[in-house]
Amino acid sequence: MAKNFLLVIEYAERDRLAYLSHLETVEAMRRVVRRAQLPFAVSQGFSPHMETTFGPALPVGAGGDGEYFGVYLEDYIAPETALERLQKMAPTNLMPLSVRYADVHADALDVYYNTSTWRAEFAGGPSVLEEAFARLCEVGFIETVKVKKGKTKVKRVEFATRLVGPPAFAEGEGGKVVMAFTTRQDNEGALRPDKFIDAALDGIEAAPQLVALTRTRLSHT
């Protein structure tokens, strides 16, 4: 089936559904499209599937205020009609917010949206947090450890070009501390916000608890 149109859906992923894996979120959004009866295009070959494109994956447990999912359509459908159908069929915590058409030949959404703005909420500890992240930013890298087939692999992730400025801290409701920071992905990969936070708090006795992590904005820079 021909990919004549690309409908880009902005949606929010919140509360319990933030614990879906990326693949589970993809499948959930595809089910919403099917139920909305949009004229989606199907791939050719041995295992036909809905032709889609997705924004950068969220870490499991992180919510998103404005995530992106694109579906290729065979036929044009008015944006307001598509949005109405999608909203009727979507679960509350995976709700489409807006739709628009994009160039079918444009970069995949996970390539185009290369900059993420994050909001992390902690249960107190403002001075501890500021000191911890200042130390980590001075170091300039984190190390991740993977064990596969009995072999341990340590990967160093430099974030000089992947962290856009130092984190900013503010007082939140109920004594919480809110940290805002921005990451940028490149051809070498991305700085995972959860790994960045884990690395900063590693080794701190009674470290402040991370209460919530949300991507508040995806953008192209």
PDB file of C-alpha atoms in Angstrom:
ATOM      1  CA  MET A   1       0.000   0.000   0.000  1.00  0.00           C
ATOM      2  CA  ALA A   2       1.265   3.469  -0.880  1.00  0.00           C
ATOM      3  CA  LYS A   3       2.578   5.853   1.784  1.00  0.00           C
ATOM      4  CA  ASN A   4       0.889   8.949   0.390  1.00  0.00           C
ATOM      5  CA  PHE A   5       0.552  10.992   3.596  1.00  0.00           C
ATOM      6  CA  LEU A   6       2.332  11.169   6.953  1.00  0.00           C
ATOM      7  CA  LEU A   7       0.113  12.070   9.904  1.00  0.00           C
ATOM      8  CA  VAL A   8       2.136  13.099  12.968  1.00  0.00           C
ATOM      9  CA  ILE A   9       0.325  12.669  16.276  1.00  0.00           C
ATOM     10  CA  GLU A  10       1.410  14.499  19.419  1.00  0.00           C
ATOM     11  CA  TYR A  11       0.341  12.612  22.533  1.00  0.00           C
ATOM     12  CA  ALA A  12       0.884  12.536  26.291  1.00  0.00           C
ATOM     13  CA  GLU A  13       2.078   9.435  28.145  1.00  0.00           C
ATOM     14  CA  ARG A  14       1.357   9.639  31.857  1.00  0.00           C
ATOM     15  CA  ASP A  15       0.812   7.816  35.158  1.00  0.00           C
ATOM     16  CA  ARG A  16       0.700   3.998  34.913  1.00  0.00           C
ATOM     17  CA  LEU A  17       1.257   3.947  31.158  1.00  0.00           C
ATOM     18  CA  ALA A  18       4.647   5.586  31.670  1.00  0.00           C
ATOM     19  CA  TYR A  19       5.771   2.093  32.692  1.00  0.00           C
ATOM     20  CA  LEU A  20       5.178   0.698  29.221  1.00  0.00           C
ATOM     21  CA  SER A  21       8.311  -0.217  27.302  1.00  0.00           C
ATOM     22  CA  HIS A  22       8.928   1.608  24.035  1.00  0.00           C
ATOM     23  CA  LEU A  23       7.742  -1.384  21.999  1.00  0.00           C
ATOM     24  CA  GLU A  24       4.606  -1.659  24.131  1.00  0.00           C
ATOM     25  CA  THR A  25       3.880   2.026  23.563  1.00  0.00           C
ATOM     26  CA  VAL A  26       4.340   1.581  19.814  1.00  0.00           C
ATOM     27  CA  GLU A  27       1.887  -1.314  19.774  1.00  0.00           C
ATOM     28  CA  ALA A  28      -0.606   0.568  21.958  1.00  0.00           C
ATOM     29  CA  MET A  29      -0.581   3.550  19.594  1.00  0.00           C
ATOM     30  CA  ARG A  30      -0.989   1.260  16.598  1.00  0.00           C
ATOM     31  CA  ARG A  31      -4.074  -0.246  18.238  1.00  0.00           C
ATOM     32  CA  VAL A  32      -5.482   3.255  18.724  1.00  0.00           C
ATOM     33  CA  VAL A  33      -4.969   3.987  15.012  1.00  0.00           C
ATOM     34  CA  ARG A  34      -6.681   0.732  14.029  1.00  0.00           C
ATOM     35  CA  ARG A  35      -9.639   1.414  16.308  1.00  0.00           C
ATOM     36  CA  ALA A  36      -9.901   4.948  14.924  1.00  0.00           C
ATOM     37  CA  GLN A  37     -10.204   3.372  11.452  1.00  0.00           C
ATOM     38  CA  LEU A  38      -7.621   5.629   9.845  1.00  0.00           C
ATOM     39  CA  PRO A  39      -6.586   4.573   6.308  1.00  0.00           C
ATOM     40  CA  PHE A  40      -3.067   3.490   7.340  1.00  0.00           C
ATOM     41  CA  ALA A  41      -0.513   2.100   4.907  1.00  0.00           C
ATOM     42  CA  VAL A  42       0.807  -1.445   5.338  1.00  0.00           C
ATOM     43  CA  SER A  43       4.323  -2.612   4.522  1.00  0.00           C
ATOM     44  CA  GLN A  44       5.050  -5.164   1.843  1.00  0.00           C
ATOM     45  CA  GLY A  45       6.849  -8.445   2.346  1.00  0.00           C
ATOM     46  CA  PHE A  46       6.596 -11.605   4.424  1.00  0.00           C
ATOM     47  CA  SER A  47       5.322  -9.893   7.580  1.00  0.00           C
ATOM     48  CA  PRO A  48       3.100  -6.914   6.682  1.00  0.00           C
ATOM     49  CA  HIS A  49       2.672  -4.284   9.394  1.00  0.00           C
ATOM     50  CA  MET A  50       1.406  -0.741   9.856  1.00  0.00           C
ATOM     51  CA  GLU A  51       3.896   1.808   8.501  1.00  0.00           C
ATOM     52  CA  THR A  52       4.829   4.110  11.381  1.00  0.00           C
ATOM     53  CA  THR A  53       7.615   6.303  12.733  1.00  0.00           C
ATOM     54  CA  PHE A  54       8.231   7.168  16.395  1.00  0.00           C
ATOM     55  CA  GLY A  55      10.010   9.856  18.368  1.00  0.00           C
ATOM     56  CA  PRO A  56      12.925   8.993  20.697  1.00  0.00           C
ATOM     57  CA  ALA A  57      12.112   6.312  23.243  1.00  0.00           C
ATOM     58  CA  LEU A  58      11.262   7.224  26.821  1.00  0.00           C
ATOM     59  CA  PRO A  59      12.950   5.360  29.674  1.00  0.00           C
ATOM     60  CA  VAL A  60      10.547   2.943  31.358  1.00  0.00           C
ATOM     61  CA  GLY A  61       8.852   4.852  34.168  1.00  0.00           C
ATOM     62  CA  ALA A  62       9.304   8.287  32.585  1.00  0.00           C
ATOM     63  CA  GLY A  63       6.269  10.207  31.367  1.00  0.00           C
ATOM     64  CA  GLY A  64       5.984  12.509  28.379  1.00  0.00           C
ATOM     65  CA  ASP A  65       3.968  15.713  27.983  1.00  0.00           C
ATOM     66  CA  GLY A  66       4.436  15.913  24.221  1.00  0.00           C
ATOM     67  CA  GLU A  67       5.590  12.712  22.499  1.00  0.00           C
ATOM     68  CA  TYR A  68       5.347  12.040  18.759  1.00  0.00           C
ATOM     69  CA  PHE A  69       4.068   9.136  16.699  1.00  0.00           C
ATOM     70  CA  GLY A  70       3.728   9.196  12.920  1.00  0.00           C
ATOM     71  CA  VAL A  71       1.505   6.953  10.816  1.00  0.00           C
ATOM     72  CA  TYR A  72       1.643   6.778   7.034  1.00  0.00           C
ATOM     73  CA  LEU A  73      -1.754   6.945   5.356  1.00  0.00           C
ATOM     74  CA  GLU A  74      -2.978   5.807   1.968  1.00  0.00           C
ATOM     75  CA  ASP A  75      -5.705   8.453   1.820  1.00  0.00           C
ATOM     76  CA  TYR A  76      -6.093  11.959   3.165  1.00  0.00           C
ATOM     77  CA  ILE A  77      -8.316  12.525   6.173  1.00  0.00           C
ATOM     78  CA  ALA A  78      -9.016  15.951   7.661  1.00  0.00           C
ATOM     79  CA  PRO A  79      -6.794  16.557  10.727  1.00  0.00           C
ATOM     80  CA  GLU A  80      -9.728  17.507  12.957  1.00  0.00           C
ATOM     81  CA  THR A  81     -11.546  14.306  11.980  1.00  0.00           C
ATOM     82  CA  ALA A  82      -8.460  12.182  12.613  1.00  0.00           C
ATOM     83  CA  LEU A  83      -7.885  13.782  16.023  1.00  0.00           C
ATOM     84  CA  GLU A  84     -11.506  13.299  17.070  1.00  0.00           C
ATOM     85  CA  ARG A  85     -11.425   9.608  16.155  1.00  0.00           C
ATOM     86  CA  LEU A  86      -8.077   9.032  17.855  1.00  0.00           C
ATOM     87  CA  GLN A  87      -9.130  10.717  21.082  1.00  0.00           C
ATOM     88  CA  LYS A  88     -12.291   8.617  21.259  1.00  0.00           C
ATOM     89  CA  MET A  89     -10.265   5.405  21.010  1.00  0.00           C
ATOM     90  CA  ALA A  90      -7.229   6.282  23.153  1.00  0.00           C
ATOM     91  CA  PRO A  91      -6.801   5.519  26.863  1.00  0.00           C
ATOM     92  CA  THR A  92      -6.736   8.595  29.100  1.00  0.00           C
ATOM     93  CA  ASN A  93      -3.051   8.227  29.938  1.00  0.00           C
ATOM     94  CA  LEU A  94      -1.987   7.868  26.296  1.00  0.00           C
ATOM     95  CA  MET A  95      -4.043  10.707  24.890  1.00  0.00           C
ATOM     96  CA  PRO A  96      -3.494  12.339  21.461  1.00  0.00           C
ATOM     97  CA  LEU A  97      -3.237  16.125  21.858  1.00  0.00           C
ATOM     98  CA  SER A  98      -2.910  17.321  18.269  1.00  0.00           C
ATOM     99  CA  VAL A  99      -2.222  16.079  14.750  1.00  0.00           C
ATOM    100  CA  ARG A 100      -0.540  17.545  11.677  1.00  0.00           C
ATOM    101  CA  TYR A 101       0.655  16.407   8.273  1.00  0.00           C
ATOM    102  CA  ALA A 102       4.373  16.238   7.496  1.00  0.00           C
ATOM    103  CA  ASP A 103       6.485  15.514   4.419  1.00  0.00           C
ATOM    104  CA  VAL A 104       6.484  11.757   3.783  1.00  0.00           C
ATOM    105  CA  HIS A 105      10.161  12.035   2.803  1.00  0.00           C
ATOM    106  CA  ALA A 106      11.209  13.826   6.002  1.00  0.00           C
ATOM    107  CA  ASP A 107      13.648  12.310   8.502  1.00  0.00           C
ATOM    108  CA  ALA A 108      12.273   9.707  10.881  1.00  0.00           C
ATOM    109  CA  LEU A 109      10.853  11.303  14.017  1.00  0.00           C
ATOM    110  CA  ASP A 110      13.505   9.775  16.290  1.00  0.00           C
ATOM    111  CA  VAL A 111      16.156  11.479  14.133  1.00  0.00           C
ATOM    112  CA  TYR A 112      14.401  14.828  13.670  1.00  0.00           C
ATOM    113  CA  TYR A 113      13.541  15.346  17.349  1.00  0.00           C
ATOM    114  CA  ASN A 114      17.087  15.383  18.695  1.00  0.00           C
ATOM    115  CA  THR A 115      16.621  17.534  21.804  1.00  0.00           C
ATOM    116  CA  SER A 116      14.714  16.581  24.973  1.00  0.00           C
ATOM    117  CA  THR A 117      13.818  18.787  27.927  1.00  0.00           C
ATOM    118  CA  TRP A 118      13.329  16.925  31.205  1.00  0.00           C
ATOM    119  CA  ARG A 119      11.743  17.581  34.587  1.00  0.00           C
ATOM    120  CA  ALA A 120      12.869  15.459  37.541  1.00  0.00           C
ATOM    121  CA  GLU A 121      11.162  15.720  40.920  1.00  0.00           C
ATOM    122  CA  PHE A 122      12.934  14.652  44.092  1.00  0.00           C
ATOM    123  CA  ALA A 123      11.717  14.277  47.666  1.00  0.00           C
ATOM    124  CA  GLY A 124      13.811  17.067  49.179  1.00  0.00           C
ATOM    125  CA  GLY A 125      17.588  17.421  49.497  1.00  0.00           C
ATOM    126  CA  PRO A 126      18.258  20.601  47.461  1.00  0.00           C
ATOM    127  CA  SER A 127      21.851  21.157  48.592  1.00  0.00           C
ATOM    128  CA  VAL A 128      22.752  17.481  48.208  1.00  0.00           C
ATOM    129  CA  LEU A 129      21.324  17.400  44.691  1.00  0.00           C
ATOM    130  CA  GLU A 130      23.035  20.565  43.505  1.00  0.00           C
ATOM    131  CA  GLU A 131      26.387  19.386  44.824  1.00  0.00           C
ATOM    132  CA  ALA A 132      25.966  15.893  43.334  1.00  0.00           C
ATOM    133  CA  PHE A 133      25.128  17.115  39.842  1.00  0.00           C
ATOM    134  CA  ALA A 134      27.819  19.803  39.939  1.00  0.00           C
ATOM    135  CA  ARG A 135      30.407  17.111  40.695  1.00  0.00           C
ATOM    136  CA  LEU A 136      29.161  14.891  37.891  1.00  0.00           C
ATOM    137  CA  CYS A 137      29.140  17.748  35.373  1.00  0.00           C
ATOM    138  CA  GLU A 138      32.730  18.492  36.334  1.00  0.00           C
ATOM    139  CA  VAL A 139      33.670  14.865  35.649  1.00  0.00           C
ATOM    140  CA  GLY A 140      31.955  15.117  32.247  1.00  0.00           C
ATOM    141  CA  PHE A 141      31.057  11.478  31.647  1.00  0.00           C
ATOM    142  CA  ILE A 142      29.179   8.510  33.037  1.00  0.00           C
ATOM    143  CA  GLU A 143      29.948   4.819  32.707  1.00  0.00           C
ATOM    144  CA  THR A 144      27.353   2.142  32.073  1.00  0.00           C
ATOM    145  CA  VAL A 145      27.953  -1.560  32.688  1.00  0.00           C
ATOM    146  CA  LYS A 146      26.379  -4.334  30.613  1.00  0.00           C
ATOM    147  CA  VAL A 147      26.747  -8.054  31.242  1.00  0.00           C
ATOM    148  CA  LYS A 148      26.027 -10.294  28.255  1.00  0.00           C
ATOM    149  CA  LYS A 149      26.799 -13.996  28.013  1.00  0.00           C
ATOM    150  CA  GLY A 150      29.018 -13.766  31.065  1.00  0.00           C
ATOM    151  CA  LYS A 151      31.054 -10.888  29.645  1.00  0.00           C
ATOM    152  CA  THR A 152      31.095  -7.456  31.264  1.00  0.00           C
ATOM    153  CA  LYS A 153      31.273  -4.401  29.039  1.00  0.00           C
ATOM    154  CA  VAL A 154      31.822  -0.893  30.380  1.00  0.00           C
ATOM    155  CA  LYS A 155      30.760   1.977  28.153  1.00  0.00           C
ATOM    156  CA  ARG A 156      31.822   5.556  28.798  1.00  0.00           C
ATOM    157  CA  VAL A 157      29.281   8.193  27.772  1.00  0.00           C
ATOM    158  CA  GLU A 158      30.758  11.674  27.416  1.00  0.00           C
ATOM    159  CA  PHE A 159      28.106  14.347  27.785  1.00  0.00           C
ATOM    160  CA  ALA A 160      29.921  17.549  26.858  1.00  0.00           C
ATOM    161  CA  THR A 161      27.808  17.767  23.682  1.00  0.00           C
ATOM    162  CA  ARG A 162      24.823  15.802  24.992  1.00  0.00           C
ATOM    163  CA  LEU A 163      23.951  17.895  28.043  1.00  0.00           C
ATOM    164  CA  VAL A 164      22.729  21.358  27.062  1.00  0.00           C
ATOM    165  CA  GLY A 165      23.887  23.499  29.968  1.00  0.00           C
ATOM    166  CA  PRO A 166      23.917  22.585  33.669  1.00  0.00           C
ATOM    167  CA  PRO A 167      20.749  21.398  35.443  1.00  0.00           C
ATOM    168  CA  ALA A 168      18.581  24.092  37.046  1.00  0.00           C
ATOM    169  CA  PHE A 169      16.932  23.577  40.434  1.00  0.00           C
ATOM    170  CA  ALA A 170      13.760  25.051  41.916  1.00  0.00           C
ATOM    171  CA  GLU A 171      11.474  24.446  44.862  1.00  0.00           C
ATOM    172  CA  GLY A 172       8.420  22.346  44.064  1.00  0.00           C
ATOM    173  CA  GLU A 173       5.185  21.630  45.878  1.00  0.00           C
ATOM    174  CA  GLY A 174       5.187  19.759  49.169  1.00  0.00           C
ATOM    175  CA  GLY A 175       8.877  20.272  49.825  1.00  0.00           C
ATOM    176  CA  LYS A 176       9.948  18.608  46.577  1.00  0.00           C
ATOM    177  CA  VAL A 177      12.934  19.743  44.555  1.00  0.00           C
ATOM    178  CA  VAL A 178      12.454  20.131  40.803  1.00  0.00           C
ATOM    179  CA  MET A 179      15.393  19.769  38.440  1.00  0.00           C
ATOM    180  CA  ALA A 180      15.140  20.830  34.800  1.00  0.00           C
ATOM    181  CA  PHE A 181      17.742  19.843  32.227  1.00  0.00           C
ATOM    182  CA  THR A 182      18.052  19.365  28.483  1.00  0.00           C
ATOM    183  CA  THR A 183      19.788  16.597  26.544  1.00  0.00           C
ATOM    184  CA  ARG A 184      20.683  16.331  22.875  1.00  0.00           C
ATOM    185  CA  GLN A 185      21.312  13.159  20.892  1.00  0.00           C
ATOM    186  CA  ASP A 186      23.837  12.876  18.057  1.00  0.00           C
ATOM    187  CA  ASN A 187      25.138  10.213  15.698  1.00  0.00           C
ATOM    188  CA  GLU A 188      26.977   8.580  18.591  1.00  0.00           C
ATOM    189  CA  GLY A 189      23.877   8.218  20.747  1.00  0.00           C
ATOM    190  CA  ALA A 190      22.120  10.027  23.589  1.00  0.00           C
ATOM    191  CA  LEU A 191      22.528  10.736  27.281  1.00  0.00           C
ATOM    192  CA  ARG A 192      19.840   8.737  29.066  1.00  0.00           C
ATOM    193  CA  PRO A 193      18.266  10.925  31.747  1.00  0.00           C
ATOM    194  CA  ASP A 194      17.728   8.047  34.177  1.00  0.00           C
ATOM    195  CA  LYS A 195      21.376   6.955  33.885  1.00  0.00           C
ATOM    196  CA  PHE A 196      22.499  10.566  34.310  1.00  0.00           C
ATOM    197  CA  ILE A 197      20.499  10.849  37.546  1.00  0.00           C
ATOM    198  CA  ASP A 198      21.650   7.441  38.828  1.00  0.00           C
ATOM    199  CA  ALA A 199      25.292   8.373  38.228  1.00  0.00           C
ATOM    200  CA  ALA A 200      24.962  11.671  40.110  1.00  0.00           C
ATOM    201  CA  LEU A 201      23.364  10.015  43.153  1.00  0.00           C
ATOM    202  CA  ASP A 202      25.559   6.910  43.182  1.00  0.00           C
ATOM    203  CA  GLY A 203      27.362   6.498  46.475  1.00  0.00           C
ATOM    204  CA  ILE A 204      25.434   9.210  48.321  1.00  0.00           C
ATOM    205  CA  GLU A 205      24.145   7.956  51.650  1.00  0.00           C
ATOM    206  CA  ALA A 206      20.374   8.486  51.987  1.00  0.00           C
ATOM    207  CA  ALA A 207      20.208  10.119  48.552  1.00  0.00           C
ATOM    208  CA  PRO A 208      16.976  12.051  47.806  1.00  0.00           C
ATOM    209  CA  GLN A 209      14.377   9.822  46.173  1.00  0.00           C
ATOM    210  CA  LEU A 210      13.440  10.455  42.551  1.00  0.00           C
ATOM    211  CA  VAL A 211       9.654  10.861  42.630  1.00  0.00           C
ATOM    212  CA  ALA A 212       8.915  11.506  38.945  1.00  0.00           C
ATOM    213  CA  LEU A 213      10.732  11.936  35.647  1.00  0.00           C
ATOM    214  CA  THR A 214       8.959  13.571  32.712  1.00  0.00           C
ATOM    215  CA  ARG A 215      10.014  14.676  29.259  1.00  0.00           C
ATOM    216  CA  THR A 216       8.293  18.033  28.983  1.00  0.00           C
ATOM    217  CA  ARG A 217       9.314  18.850  25.421  1.00  0.00           C
ATOM    218  CA  LEU A 218      10.813  17.339  22.282  1.00  0.00           C
ATOM    219  CA  SER A 219      12.380  19.720  19.790  1.00  0.00           C
ATOM    220  CA  HIS A 220      14.731  19.967  16.808  1.00  0.00           C
ATOM    221  CA  THR A 221      17.942  21.996  17.095  1.00  0.00           C
TER     222      THR A 221
END
